[in-house]
Short mmCIF file of C-alpha atoms (C1' of nucleotides) in Angstrom, two decimals:
data_model
loop_
_atom_site.label_atom_id
_atom_site.label_comp_id
_atom_site.label_asym_id
_atom_site.label_seq_id
_atom_site.Cartn_x
_atom_site.Cartn_y
_atom_site.Cartn_z
CA UNK A 1 -12.01 -11.10 9.00
CA UNK A 2 -15.64 -10.49 9.93
CA UNK A 3 -17.22 -7.08 10.03
CA UNK A 4 -17.33 -7.29 13.83
CA UNK A 5 -13.63 -8.19 14.02
CA UNK A 6 -12.88 -5.33 11.64
CA UNK A 7 -14.60 -2.69 13.71
CA UNK A 8 -12.98 -4.04 16.88
CA UNK A 9 -9.48 -3.72 15.42
CA UNK A 10 -7.55 -1.00 17.23
CA UNK A 11 -4.22 -0.78 15.43
CA UNK A 12 -5.32 0.58 12.09
CA UNK A 13 -4.38 4.09 11.07
CA UNK A 14 -7.60 6.05 11.50
CA UNK A 15 -9.16 7.71 8.49
CA UNK A 16 -6.68 6.26 6.04
CA UNK A 17 -7.34 3.41 3.61
CA UNK A 18 -6.07 1.78 0.45
CA UNK A 19 -8.20 0.86 -2.56
CA UNK A 20 -7.06 -1.28 -5.48
CA UNK A 21 -8.42 -1.06 -9.00
CA UNK A 22 -7.72 -4.45 -10.59
CA UNK A 23 -7.48 -4.32 -14.36
CA UNK A 24 -7.71 -7.34 -16.65
CA UNK A 25 -8.14 -7.85 -20.38
CA UNK A 26 -10.74 -10.10 -21.98
CA UNK A 27 -12.91 -10.17 -25.08
CA UNK A 28 -11.00 -7.24 -26.51
CA UNK A 29 -11.99 -4.93 -23.72
CA UNK A 30 -10.47 -3.67 -20.52
CA UNK A 31 -12.14 -5.18 -17.47
CA UNK A 32 -12.10 -4.41 -13.79
CA UNK A 33 -12.62 -6.90 -10.97
CA UNK A 34 -15.31 -5.75 -8.55
CA UNK A 35 -16.60 -7.16 -5.28
CA UNK A 36 -20.25 -7.12 -4.44
CA UNK A 37 -21.71 -6.72 -0.97
CA UNK A 38 -24.35 -9.33 -1.53
CA UNK A 39 -26.90 -8.00 0.89
CA UNK A 40 -26.59 -4.69 -0.90
CA UNK A 41 -26.78 -3.77 -4.53
CA UNK A 42 -23.38 -2.12 -4.33
CA UNK A 43 -20.07 -2.98 -5.96
CA UNK A 44 -16.63 -1.88 -4.87
CA UNK A 45 -12.98 -2.26 -5.67
CA UNK A 46 -11.14 -4.17 -2.95
CA UNK A 47 -9.96 -1.90 -0.18
CA UNK A 48 -8.87 -1.99 3.41
CA UNK A 49 -6.99 -0.33 6.19
CA UNK A 50 -3.32 0.14 7.03
CA UNK A 51 -1.78 -1.09 10.26
CA UNK A 52 0.04 1.53 12.28
CA UNK A 53 3.42 -0.01 11.50
CA UNK A 54 2.88 -1.29 7.99
CA UNK A 55 4.39 0.00 4.78
CA UNK A 56 1.69 1.49 2.58
CA UNK A 57 2.74 -0.72 -0.35
CA UNK A 58 2.69 -3.79 1.88
CA UNK A 59 -0.80 -2.87 3.02
CA UNK A 60 -1.92 -2.67 -0.60
CA UNK A 61 -0.50 -6.13 -1.33
CA UNK A 62 -1.98 -7.58 1.86
CA UNK A 63 -5.42 -6.14 1.18
CA UNK A 64 -5.35 -7.43 -2.37
CA UNK A 65 -4.39 -10.89 -1.13
CA UNK A 66 -6.95 -10.97 1.68
CA UNK A 67 -9.80 -9.98 -0.56
CA UNK A 68 -8.95 -11.73 -3.83
CA UNK A 69 -6.13 -14.22 -3.01
CA UNK A 70 -4.03 -12.65 -5.72
CA UNK A 71 -0.28 -12.75 -5.06
CA UNK A 72 2.84 -11.33 -6.73
CA UNK A 73 0.75 -8.80 -8.57
CA UNK A 74 1.99 -5.69 -10.33
CA UNK A 75 0.70 -2.82 -8.16
CA UNK A 76 1.15 0.87 -8.85
CA UNK A 77 0.12 3.71 -6.56
CA UNK A 78 -1.49 6.55 -8.47
CA UNK A 79 -3.32 9.09 -6.29
CA UNK A 80 -4.58 9.92 -2.80
CA UNK A 81 -8.27 10.85 -2.64
CA UNK A 82 -9.01 13.27 0.16
CA UNK A 83 -12.45 14.76 -0.40
CA UNK A 84 -14.51 15.37 2.71
CA UNK A 85 -17.67 13.78 1.31
CA UNK A 86 -16.09 10.83 -0.41
CA UNK A 87 -17.42 8.22 2.03
CA UNK A 88 -20.81 9.80 2.53
CA UNK A 89 -22.71 8.33 -0.40
CA UNK A 90 -23.22 4.59 -0.98
CA UNK A 91 -21.38 3.66 2.21
CA UNK A 92 -21.66 -0.14 2.50
CA UNK A 93 -20.19 -0.29 6.00
CA UNK A 94 -22.98 1.77 7.48
CA UNK A 95 -25.63 -0.09 5.54
CA UNK A 96 -24.25 -3.51 6.53
CA UNK A 97 -23.94 -2.53 10.18
CA UNK A 98 -27.50 -1.28 10.14
CA UNK A 99 -28.71 -4.48 8.42
CA UNK A 100 -26.94 -6.64 11.02
CA UNK A 101 -28.22 -4.50 13.84
CA UNK A 102 -24.72 -3.74 15.07
CA UNK A 103 -24.73 -0.48 16.97
CA UNK A 104 -21.52 1.46 16.88
CA UNK A 105 -20.57 4.79 18.25
CA UNK A 106 -21.05 7.80 15.96
CA UNK A 107 -17.44 8.73 16.65
CA UNK A 108 -16.13 5.27 15.80
CA UNK A 109 -13.35 5.49 13.21
CA UNK A 110 -15.34 3.54 10.64
CA UNK A 111 -17.92 6.30 10.57
CA UNK A 112 -15.40 9.02 9.81
CA UNK A 113 -14.21 10.43 6.53
CA UNK A 114 -11.33 8.43 5.01
CA UNK A 115 -8.46 9.55 2.89
CA UNK A 116 -7.76 6.66 0.55
CA UNK A 117 -4.66 5.91 -1.47
CA UNK A 118 -5.44 4.43 -4.86
CA UNK A 119 -3.40 1.62 -6.39
CA UNK A 120 -4.02 -0.27 -9.58
CA UNK A 121 -3.19 -3.89 -10.23
CA UNK A 122 -2.61 -5.47 -13.62
CA UNK A 123 -3.43 -9.16 -13.79
CA UNK A 124 -3.83 -11.89 -16.34
CA UNK A 125 -7.57 -12.40 -16.69
CA UNK A 126 -7.14 -16.10 -17.41
CA UNK A 127 -5.30 -16.73 -14.15
CA UNK A 128 -7.72 -15.02 -11.79
CA UNK A 129 -10.18 -16.97 -9.74
CA UNK A 130 -13.16 -14.95 -8.71
CA UNK A 131 -14.58 -16.24 -5.49
CA UNK A 132 -16.57 -14.99 -2.51
CA UNK A 133 -14.42 -13.88 0.42
CA UNK A 134 -15.01 -13.74 4.16
CA UNK A 135 -17.33 -10.80 3.74
CA UNK A 136 -19.61 -13.07 1.70
CA UNK A 137 -19.29 -10.91 -1.31
CA UNK A 138 -19.30 -12.13 -4.85
CA UNK A 139 -16.81 -11.02 -7.45
CA UNK A 140 -17.15 -10.31 -11.13
CA UNK A 141 -15.39 -8.66 -13.99
CA UNK A 142 -16.94 -5.55 -15.51
CA UNK A 143 -16.14 -3.54 -18.56
CA UNK A 144 -14.49 -0.32 -17.38
CA UNK A 145 -16.96 1.66 -19.45
CA UNK A 146 -20.01 -0.13 -18.10
CA UNK A 147 -19.82 -0.09 -14.32
CA UNK A 148 -22.64 -1.00 -11.92
CA UNK A 149 -23.70 1.06 -8.90
CA UNK A 150 -20.45 1.67 -7.04
CA UNK A 151 -19.70 2.18 -3.34
CA UNK A 152 -18.21 5.47 -2.19
CA UNK A 153 -16.34 7.35 -4.92
CA UNK A 154 -14.94 4.18 -6.43
CA UNK A 155 -16.06 5.12 -9.92
CA UNK A 156 -13.88 8.24 -9.82
CA UNK A 157 -10.99 6.21 -8.40
CA UNK A 158 -11.21 3.79 -11.32
CA UNK A 159 -11.35 6.68 -13.79
CA UNK A 160 -8.30 8.33 -12.26
CA UNK A 161 -6.40 5.04 -12.19
CA UNK A 162 -7.19 4.40 -15.82
CA UNK A 163 -6.05 7.90 -16.69
CA UNK A 164 -2.76 7.32 -14.85
CA UNK A 165 -2.34 4.00 -16.65
CA UNK A 166 -2.80 5.73 -20.00
CA UNK A 167 -0.49 8.64 -19.25
CA UNK A 168 2.37 6.53 -17.94
CA UNK A 169 1.83 3.74 -20.44
CA UNK A 170 4.72 1.30 -20.53
CA UNK A 171 4.25 -1.24 -23.31
CA UNK A 172 6.35 -3.81 -21.54
CA UNK A 173 4.76 -3.62 -18.08
CA UNK A 174 1.18 -3.32 -19.28
CA UNK A 175 1.48 -6.01 -21.93
CA UNK A 176 3.35 -8.57 -19.88
CA UNK A 177 0.93 -8.27 -16.95
CA UNK A 178 -2.36 -8.15 -18.81
CA UNK A 179 -1.73 -10.76 -21.50
CA UNK A 180 -1.00 -14.48 -21.17
CA UNK A 181 2.55 -15.70 -21.68
CA UNK A 182 2.13 -16.01 -25.44
CA UNK A 183 -0.10 -13.88 -27.62
CA UNK A 184 -0.53 -12.71 -31.18
CA UNK A 185 0.20 -9.25 -32.50
CA UNK A 186 -3.54 -8.78 -32.89
CA UNK A 187 -4.07 -9.52 -29.18
CA UNK A 188 -1.48 -6.92 -28.32
CA UNK A 189 -3.06 -4.39 -30.62
CA UNK A 190 -6.53 -5.05 -29.21
CA UNK A 191 -5.17 -4.50 -25.71
CA UNK A 192 -3.66 -1.12 -26.50
CA UNK A 193 -6.69 -0.05 -28.47
CA UNK A 194 -8.87 -0.92 -25.47
CA UNK A 195 -6.67 0.98 -23.03
CA UNK A 196 -6.10 4.05 -25.15
CA UNK A 197 -9.54 4.09 -26.74
CA UNK A 198 -8.27 4.55 -30.28
CA UNK A 199 -7.68 2.43 -33.35
CA UNK A 200 -4.32 1.82 -34.99
CA UNK A 201 -3.33 0.59 -38.43
CA UNK A 202 -2.50 -3.08 -38.23
CA UNK A 203 0.75 -2.83 -40.16
CA UNK A 204 2.05 0.32 -38.50
CA UNK A 205 1.28 -1.07 -35.07
CA UNK A 206 3.22 -4.22 -35.85
CA UNK A 207 6.25 -2.30 -37.06
CA UNK A 208 6.16 -0.06 -33.99
CA UNK A 209 6.04 -2.99 -31.59
CA UNK A 210 8.82 -4.89 -33.33
CA UNK A 211 11.02 -1.78 -33.38
CA UNK A 212 10.77 -1.50 -29.59
CA UNK A 213 12.77 -4.69 -29.35
CA UNK A 214 10.81 -6.03 -26.39
CA UNK A 215 9.22 -9.05 -28.06
CA UNK A 216 10.39 -12.57 -28.87
CA UNK A 217 8.78 -14.27 -31.86
CA UNK A 218 7.76 -17.90 -31.48
CA UNK A 219 5.95 -20.54 -33.53
CA UNK A 220 2.84 -19.75 -35.51
CA UNK A 221 -0.63 -20.19 -34.07
CA UNK A 222 -2.77 -22.46 -36.29
CA UNK A 223 -6.32 -21.64 -35.36
CA UNK A 224 -7.96 -23.68 -38.11
CA UNK A 225 -9.29 -20.59 -39.85
CA UNK A 226 -8.81 -20.08 -43.54
CA UNK A 227 -6.02 -17.53 -43.43
CA UNK A 228 -2.34 -17.09 -42.78
CA UNK A 229 -1.40 -18.21 -39.28
CA UNK A 230 -0.10 -15.40 -37.06
CA UNK A 231 3.12 -15.69 -35.11
CA UNK A 232 2.97 -15.96 -31.34
CA UNK A 233 5.02 -13.50 -29.32
CA UNK A 234 6.12 -13.15 -25.73
CA UNK A 235 7.83 -10.32 -23.86
CA UNK A 236 11.58 -10.66 -23.49
CA UNK A 237 12.73 -11.67 -20.02
CA UNK A 238 14.95 -9.14 -18.31
CA UNK B 1 0.81 27.63 16.34
CA UNK B 2 3.40 26.71 18.94
CA UNK B 3 4.82 23.24 19.31
CA UNK B 4 2.89 22.81 22.54
CA UNK B 5 -0.37 23.82 20.86
CA UNK B 6 0.42 21.44 18.02
CA UNK B 7 0.88 18.40 20.21
CA UNK B 8 -2.25 19.28 22.18
CA UNK B 9 -4.40 19.38 19.05
CA UNK B 10 -6.84 16.49 19.05
CA UNK B 11 -8.66 16.72 15.74
CA UNK B 12 -5.87 15.88 13.33
CA UNK B 13 -5.95 12.64 11.42
CA UNK B 14 -3.36 10.48 13.15
CA UNK B 15 -0.36 9.28 11.21
CA UNK B 16 -1.22 11.24 8.09
CA UNK B 17 0.50 14.43 6.94
CA UNK B 18 1.04 16.63 3.91
CA UNK B 19 4.40 17.95 2.71
CA UNK B 20 4.90 20.60 0.04
CA UNK B 21 7.94 20.91 -2.18
CA UNK B 22 8.03 24.55 -3.29
CA UNK B 23 9.85 25.07 -6.57
CA UNK B 24 11.11 28.41 -7.82
CA UNK B 25 13.43 29.54 -10.59
CA UNK B 26 16.36 31.92 -10.14
CA UNK B 27 19.85 32.43 -11.53
CA UNK B 28 19.15 29.87 -14.22
CA UNK B 29 18.63 27.08 -11.77
CA UNK B 30 15.70 25.34 -10.16
CA UNK B 31 15.39 26.22 -6.48
CA UNK B 32 13.42 24.85 -3.60
CA UNK B 33 12.23 26.78 -0.56
CA UNK B 34 13.27 25.12 2.69
CA UNK B 35 12.53 25.88 6.32
CA UNK B 36 15.17 25.52 9.00
CA UNK B 37 14.53 24.46 12.56
CA UNK B 38 16.92 27.01 13.96
CA UNK B 39 17.85 25.17 17.09
CA UNK B 40 18.71 22.23 14.90
CA UNK B 41 20.86 21.93 11.84
CA UNK B 42 18.00 20.43 9.91
CA UNK B 43 16.05 21.71 6.92
CA UNK B 44 12.60 20.61 5.80
CA UNK B 45 9.95 21.30 3.24
CA UNK B 46 6.84 22.82 4.81
CA UNK B 47 4.49 20.17 6.09
CA UNK B 48 1.64 19.71 8.49
CA UNK B 49 -1.36 17.71 9.50
CA UNK B 50 -4.87 17.28 8.15
CA UNK B 51 -7.96 18.01 10.19
CA UNK B 52 -10.45 15.18 10.46
CA UNK B 53 -12.94 17.00 8.26
CA UNK B 54 -10.68 18.82 5.87
CA UNK B 55 -10.17 18.16 2.17
CA UNK B 56 -6.64 16.93 1.56
CA UNK B 57 -6.07 19.65 -1.05
CA UNK B 58 -7.38 22.30 1.35
CA UNK B 59 -4.99 21.03 3.99
CA UNK B 60 -2.10 21.39 1.56
CA UNK B 61 -3.10 24.99 0.79
CA UNK B 62 -3.63 25.81 4.46
CA UNK B 63 -0.28 24.34 5.50
CA UNK B 64 1.49 26.21 2.73
CA UNK B 65 -0.16 29.44 3.84
CA UNK B 66 0.50 28.93 7.54
CA UNK B 67 4.15 28.19 7.06
CA UNK B 68 5.09 30.51 4.18
CA UNK B 69 2.16 32.95 3.77
CA UNK B 70 1.91 31.98 0.13
CA UNK B 71 -1.61 32.15 -1.31
CA UNK B 72 -3.27 31.19 -4.59
CA UNK B 73 -0.41 28.89 -5.43
CA UNK B 74 -0.35 26.18 -8.06
CA UNK B 75 -0.28 22.93 -6.07
CA UNK B 76 -0.10 19.43 -7.49
CA UNK B 77 -0.32 16.21 -5.53
CA UNK B 78 2.22 13.65 -6.73
CA UNK B 79 2.71 10.70 -4.37
CA UNK B 80 1.94 9.22 -0.95
CA UNK B 81 4.99 8.10 1.00
CA UNK B 82 4.25 5.20 3.31
CA UNK B 83 7.52 3.67 4.43
CA UNK B 84 7.62 2.43 8.02
CA UNK B 85 10.96 4.09 8.83
CA UNK B 86 10.40 7.36 7.05
CA UNK B 87 10.06 9.47 10.22
CA UNK B 88 12.76 7.66 12.19
CA UNK B 89 15.84 9.51 11.05
CA UNK B 90 16.39 13.26 11.45
CA UNK B 91 13.10 13.73 13.28
CA UNK B 92 12.98 17.40 14.29
CA UNK B 93 9.86 17.05 16.41
CA UNK B 94 11.50 14.63 18.81
CA UNK B 95 14.68 16.68 18.95
CA UNK B 96 12.82 19.94 19.58
CA UNK B 97 10.65 18.39 22.27
CA UNK B 98 13.74 16.99 23.95
CA UNK B 99 15.49 20.37 23.72
CA UNK B 100 12.53 22.15 25.24
CA UNK B 101 12.19 19.51 27.92
CA UNK B 102 8.61 18.73 26.94
CA UNK B 103 7.76 15.20 27.97
CA UNK B 104 5.19 13.45 25.84
CA UNK B 105 3.85 9.97 25.91
CA UNK B 106 5.63 7.40 23.76
CA UNK B 107 2.26 6.53 22.24
CA UNK B 108 1.44 10.14 21.40
CA UNK B 109 0.51 10.49 17.75
CA UNK B 110 3.48 12.75 17.02
CA UNK B 111 5.83 9.89 17.87
CA UNK B 112 4.24 7.47 15.44
CA UNK B 113 5.08 6.69 11.84
CA UNK B 114 3.36 9.05 9.38
CA UNK B 115 2.12 8.44 5.89
CA UNK B 116 2.66 11.71 4.07
CA UNK B 117 1.09 12.95 0.87
CA UNK B 118 3.50 14.94 -1.28
CA UNK B 119 2.46 18.07 -3.16
CA UNK B 120 4.58 20.43 -5.14
CA UNK B 121 4.05 24.14 -5.51
CA UNK B 122 5.29 26.30 -8.36
CA UNK B 123 5.87 29.92 -7.44
CA UNK B 124 7.43 33.03 -8.89
CA UNK B 125 10.74 33.42 -7.07
CA UNK B 126 10.56 37.20 -7.30
CA UNK B 127 7.23 37.35 -5.47
CA UNK B 128 8.11 35.16 -2.52
CA UNK B 129 8.96 36.58 0.85
CA UNK B 130 11.05 34.29 2.95
CA UNK B 131 10.47 34.95 6.61
CA UNK B 132 10.57 33.10 9.89
CA UNK B 133 7.24 31.64 10.98
CA UNK B 134 5.75 30.87 14.37
CA UNK B 135 8.08 27.91 14.80
CA UNK B 136 10.97 30.38 14.73
CA UNK B 137 12.45 28.77 11.69
CA UNK B 138 14.30 30.57 8.98
CA UNK B 139 13.65 30.05 5.29
CA UNK B 140 15.96 29.95 2.33
CA UNK B 141 16.09 28.90 -1.28
CA UNK B 142 18.38 26.02 -2.23
CA UNK B 143 19.43 24.60 -5.52
CA UNK B 144 17.58 21.32 -5.97
CA UNK B 145 20.87 19.60 -6.68
CA UNK B 146 22.63 20.97 -3.63
CA UNK B 147 20.45 20.30 -0.60
CA UNK B 148 21.50 20.65 3.04
CA UNK B 149 20.87 18.07 5.77
CA UNK B 150 17.17 17.30 5.46
CA UNK B 151 14.58 16.21 8.02
CA UNK B 152 12.87 12.84 7.62
CA UNK B 153 12.87 11.54 4.04
CA UNK B 154 12.33 15.00 2.58
CA UNK B 155 15.19 14.60 0.13
CA UNK B 156 13.47 11.63 -1.48
CA UNK B 157 10.17 13.51 -1.52
CA UNK B 158 11.79 16.39 -3.40
CA UNK B 159 13.38 13.95 -5.87
CA UNK B 160 10.07 12.22 -6.52
CA UNK B 161 8.28 15.54 -6.91
CA UNK B 162 10.84 16.74 -9.40
CA UNK B 163 10.54 13.50 -11.30
CA UNK B 164 6.77 13.92 -11.45
CA UNK B 165 7.19 17.51 -12.60
CA UNK B 166 9.46 16.35 -15.42
CA UNK B 167 7.26 13.48 -16.52
CA UNK B 168 4.04 15.44 -16.61
CA UNK B 169 5.69 18.59 -17.92
CA UNK B 170 3.17 21.14 -19.13
CA UNK B 171 4.91 24.09 -20.77
CA UNK B 172 2.06 26.42 -19.99
CA UNK B 173 1.57 25.57 -16.31
CA UNK B 174 5.24 25.32 -15.43
CA UNK B 175 6.26 28.43 -17.33
CA UNK B 176 3.45 30.68 -16.21
CA UNK B 177 3.93 29.78 -12.54
CA UNK B 178 7.72 29.84 -12.34
CA UNK B 179 8.46 32.90 -14.47
CA UNK B 180 7.47 36.53 -13.95
CA UNK B 181 4.66 37.97 -16.08
CA UNK B 182 7.00 38.91 -18.92
CA UNK B 183 10.17 37.10 -19.88
CA UNK B 184 12.49 36.56 -22.80
CA UNK B 185 12.78 33.40 -24.84
CA UNK B 186 16.17 32.84 -23.25
CA UNK B 187 14.60 32.91 -19.77
CA UNK B 188 12.10 30.32 -20.87
CA UNK B 189 14.82 28.15 -22.35
CA UNK B 190 16.94 28.40 -19.22
CA UNK B 191 13.96 27.32 -17.15
CA UNK B 192 13.30 24.18 -19.18
CA UNK B 193 16.98 23.34 -19.36
CA UNK B 194 17.15 23.58 -15.56
CA UNK B 195 14.10 21.39 -15.05
CA UNK B 196 14.92 18.75 -17.62
CA UNK B 197 18.67 18.85 -17.11
CA UNK B 198 19.51 19.06 -20.79
CA UNK B 199 20.54 21.72 -23.29
CA UNK B 200 18.55 22.75 -26.33
CA UNK B 201 19.48 24.61 -29.49
CA UNK B 202 18.48 28.23 -29.17
CA UNK B 203 16.78 28.47 -32.55
CA UNK B 204 14.98 25.13 -32.39
CA UNK B 205 13.71 25.85 -28.90
CA UNK B 206 12.30 29.16 -30.06
CA UNK B 207 10.50 27.58 -33.00
CA UNK B 208 9.08 24.86 -30.78
CA UNK B 209 7.73 27.32 -28.24
CA UNK B 210 6.21 29.60 -30.87
CA UNK B 211 4.55 26.63 -32.60
CA UNK B 212 2.75 25.69 -29.37
CA UNK B 213 0.74 28.88 -29.70
CA UNK B 214 0.73 29.60 -25.99
CA UNK B 215 2.80 32.80 -26.02
CA UNK B 216 2.03 36.44 -26.74
CA UNK B 217 4.89 38.57 -28.07
CA UNK B 218 5.33 42.03 -26.61
CA UNK B 219 7.80 44.92 -26.88
CA UNK B 220 11.51 44.37 -26.99
CA UNK B 221 13.67 44.40 -23.88
CA UNK B 222 16.50 46.94 -24.17
CA UNK B 223 19.04 45.83 -21.65
CA UNK B 224 21.78 48.23 -22.68
CA UNK B 225 24.01 45.47 -23.91
CA UNK B 226 25.59 45.61 -27.31
CA UNK B 227 23.35 43.25 -29.18
CA UNK B 228 19.92 42.86 -30.68
CA UNK B 229 17.21 43.37 -28.08
CA UNK B 230 15.11 40.26 -27.44
CA UNK B 231 11.32 40.29 -27.49
CA UNK B 232 9.43 39.91 -24.26
CA UNK B 233 6.77 37.22 -24.08
CA UNK B 234 3.94 36.30 -21.77
CA UNK B 235 1.68 33.27 -21.59
CA UNK B 236 -1.70 33.70 -23.24
CA UNK B 237 -4.60 34.14 -20.84
CA UNK B 238 -7.25 31.46 -21.05
"C1'" DG C 1 -8.75 -20.67 -57.26
"C1'" DC C 2 -10.63 -17.85 -53.63
"C1'" DA C 3 -11.56 -15.29 -49.41
"C1'" DA C 4 -9.56 -13.81 -45.19
"C1'" DA C 5 -6.10 -12.22 -42.42
"C1'" DA C 6 -0.99 -11.86 -41.69
"C1'" DG C 7 3.25 -9.96 -43.06
"C1'" DT C 8 6.19 -6.65 -45.66
"C1'" DG C 9 7.34 -2.60 -48.80
"C1'" DT C 10 6.90 2.20 -50.26
"C1'" DT C 11 5.75 6.88 -50.17
"C1'" DC C 12 4.54 11.09 -47.97
"C1'" DT C 13 4.29 14.19 -44.16
"C1'" DC C 14 5.64 16.08 -39.97
"C1'" DT C 15 8.77 16.84 -36.25
"C1'" DG C 16 13.11 17.48 -34.49
"C1'" DT C 17 17.95 18.51 -35.32
"C1'" DA C 18 21.94 20.68 -37.23
"C1'" DC C 19 23.90 24.19 -39.70
"C1'" DA C 20 23.92 28.73 -41.95
"C1'" DC C 21 22.75 33.35 -42.48
"C1'" DC C 22 20.89 37.86 -41.50
"C1'" DC C 23 19.47 41.57 -38.13
"C1'" DA C 24 19.60 44.85 -34.28
"C1'" DT C 25 22.29 47.02 -30.71
"C1'" DG C 26 25.96 49.71 -28.23
"C1'" DC C 27 30.62 50.72 -28.37
"C1'" DG D 1 32.78 48.87 -38.49
"C1'" DC D 2 32.55 45.30 -35.21
"C1'" DA D 3 31.51 42.06 -31.64
"C1'" DT D 4 27.56 40.06 -29.50
"C1'" DG D 5 23.50 37.80 -29.17
"C1'" DG D 6 18.57 37.52 -31.24
"C1'" DG D 7 15.66 36.01 -35.07
"C1'" DT D 8 14.80 33.33 -39.21
"C1'" DG D 9 15.74 30.05 -43.29
"C1'" DT D 10 16.92 25.61 -44.94
"C1'" DA D 11 18.32 20.94 -45.42
"C1'" DC D 12 18.60 16.40 -43.54
"C1'" DA D 13 17.12 12.32 -40.66
"C1'" DG D 14 13.81 9.60 -38.23
"C1'" DA D 15 9.07 8.51 -36.80
"C1'" DG D 16 4.51 7.93 -37.95
"C1'" DA D 17 0.58 7.69 -41.20
"C1'" DA D 18 -1.57 6.03 -45.41
"C1'" DC D 19 -1.46 3.22 -49.13
"C1'" DA D 20 -0.31 -0.98 -51.89
"C1'" DC D 21 1.31 -5.49 -52.48
"C1'" DT D 22 2.60 -10.32 -51.30
"C1'" DT D 23 2.12 -14.54 -48.46
"C1'" DT D 24 -0.17 -18.11 -46.00
"C1'" DT D 25 -4.11 -20.82 -44.73
"C1'" DG D 26 -8.47 -23.82 -45.21
"C1'" DC D 27 -12.12 -24.57 -48.06
#
DNA sequence: GCAAAAGTGTTCTCTGTACACCCATGC
DNA sequence: GCATGGGTGTACAGAGAACACTTTTGC
């Protein structure tokens, strides 16, 4: 959908949007997938609008698919952001419209304040393809603690999503969505240390995870390094 | 505001609303304050619409005030409900409009599907005044496990709010908002047993609460009964 | 054999639970 | 004194933290 087609669309709910914080795990740190408006030096999490007769969750999945081509993703709603100034600063729509010389009415819905519902997605970093979408943006992964200049209040949305992820931490859901099919205990530990921002004892962490009874142990991983080969694990299928 | 004034209002965000589940504690059980549309046999939690330029949290406070005259209330947002059929069943607006013979356009915003943001309020049961508001409804407290016929999907909203309350349970916030200024340890225990739906050992509960260091102990409460008088407690001021 | 990292064992502490006992109160 | 319910003590079990020890791997 082009910007012109977007602003001509009539059957969106006015002043309501969905934004998705996409978390991935790589290089022992928690990453987030951001889209860049390439004419602008602004990054954003993928977001969009809800059709008048569309389930909010369906809208979140659709928007995620349209803007990243990710399907069958774990998505969790976490908070509705309703500040009156939240779309005032770093508003890429206004800047793009101005750049393209498109004149739109001051009362057009895209110029109004939006309430946005935040969702987070958990995806396997190794399976994601980052690619430019119809808005001619580029995509890239960023460390959650080292974000670039963000559109709107997207930095606060990411923070709140991460906080929700931490508070409602489910070892099974988080691990099975953020790690590849098979992984070592060290991978798992690195993941939880990155999310929770604290270090654990190697041996105690291992015992804790095994006691949860959510892992299957597989063959050992021979990496060629001069030490004992770790077992590979996967999450048990339901 | 009358129903006619409501439907004539132009500066609400279309298809977005706020609903507040108001929790109170009485007779050792968790109660919820419901409003009744007196021409209909339908009960609802107080809800309303958001002005185009109003903070979502401010809207929640305003709606709560307009419909119950409660002020300075602890309010917590917990979830946005976005199902496409959520306003189809038990829709009091349509029934009231039909009863009053008010004809409105099928495309009028009040006939559309609404996404609603759920908040819960925690109030001291003894301080609340239940009274009919401008909609000529009546109000009453109900046990959360024994609800009457509810408008829209309000039963599910209450369930989800209660679930959120349980999961994010903060002894200080919940206790200091749901209990009167001074209370006995037994009152406190009854409150948490009602919320969590489980029984605790009297002595262990007491030790746990005292170890949290959030209570001040005051004089004893002489009730006239033939047993040791319990201490009164209050939550420490910050 | 040796270094490096994985895997397992053991002890200690803390929290939560279950049971027991004592204390205050009004009759 | 006695029944009733409040307050405190203590012992046991399980989880988590800190430490040590053994095993596996490639050089």
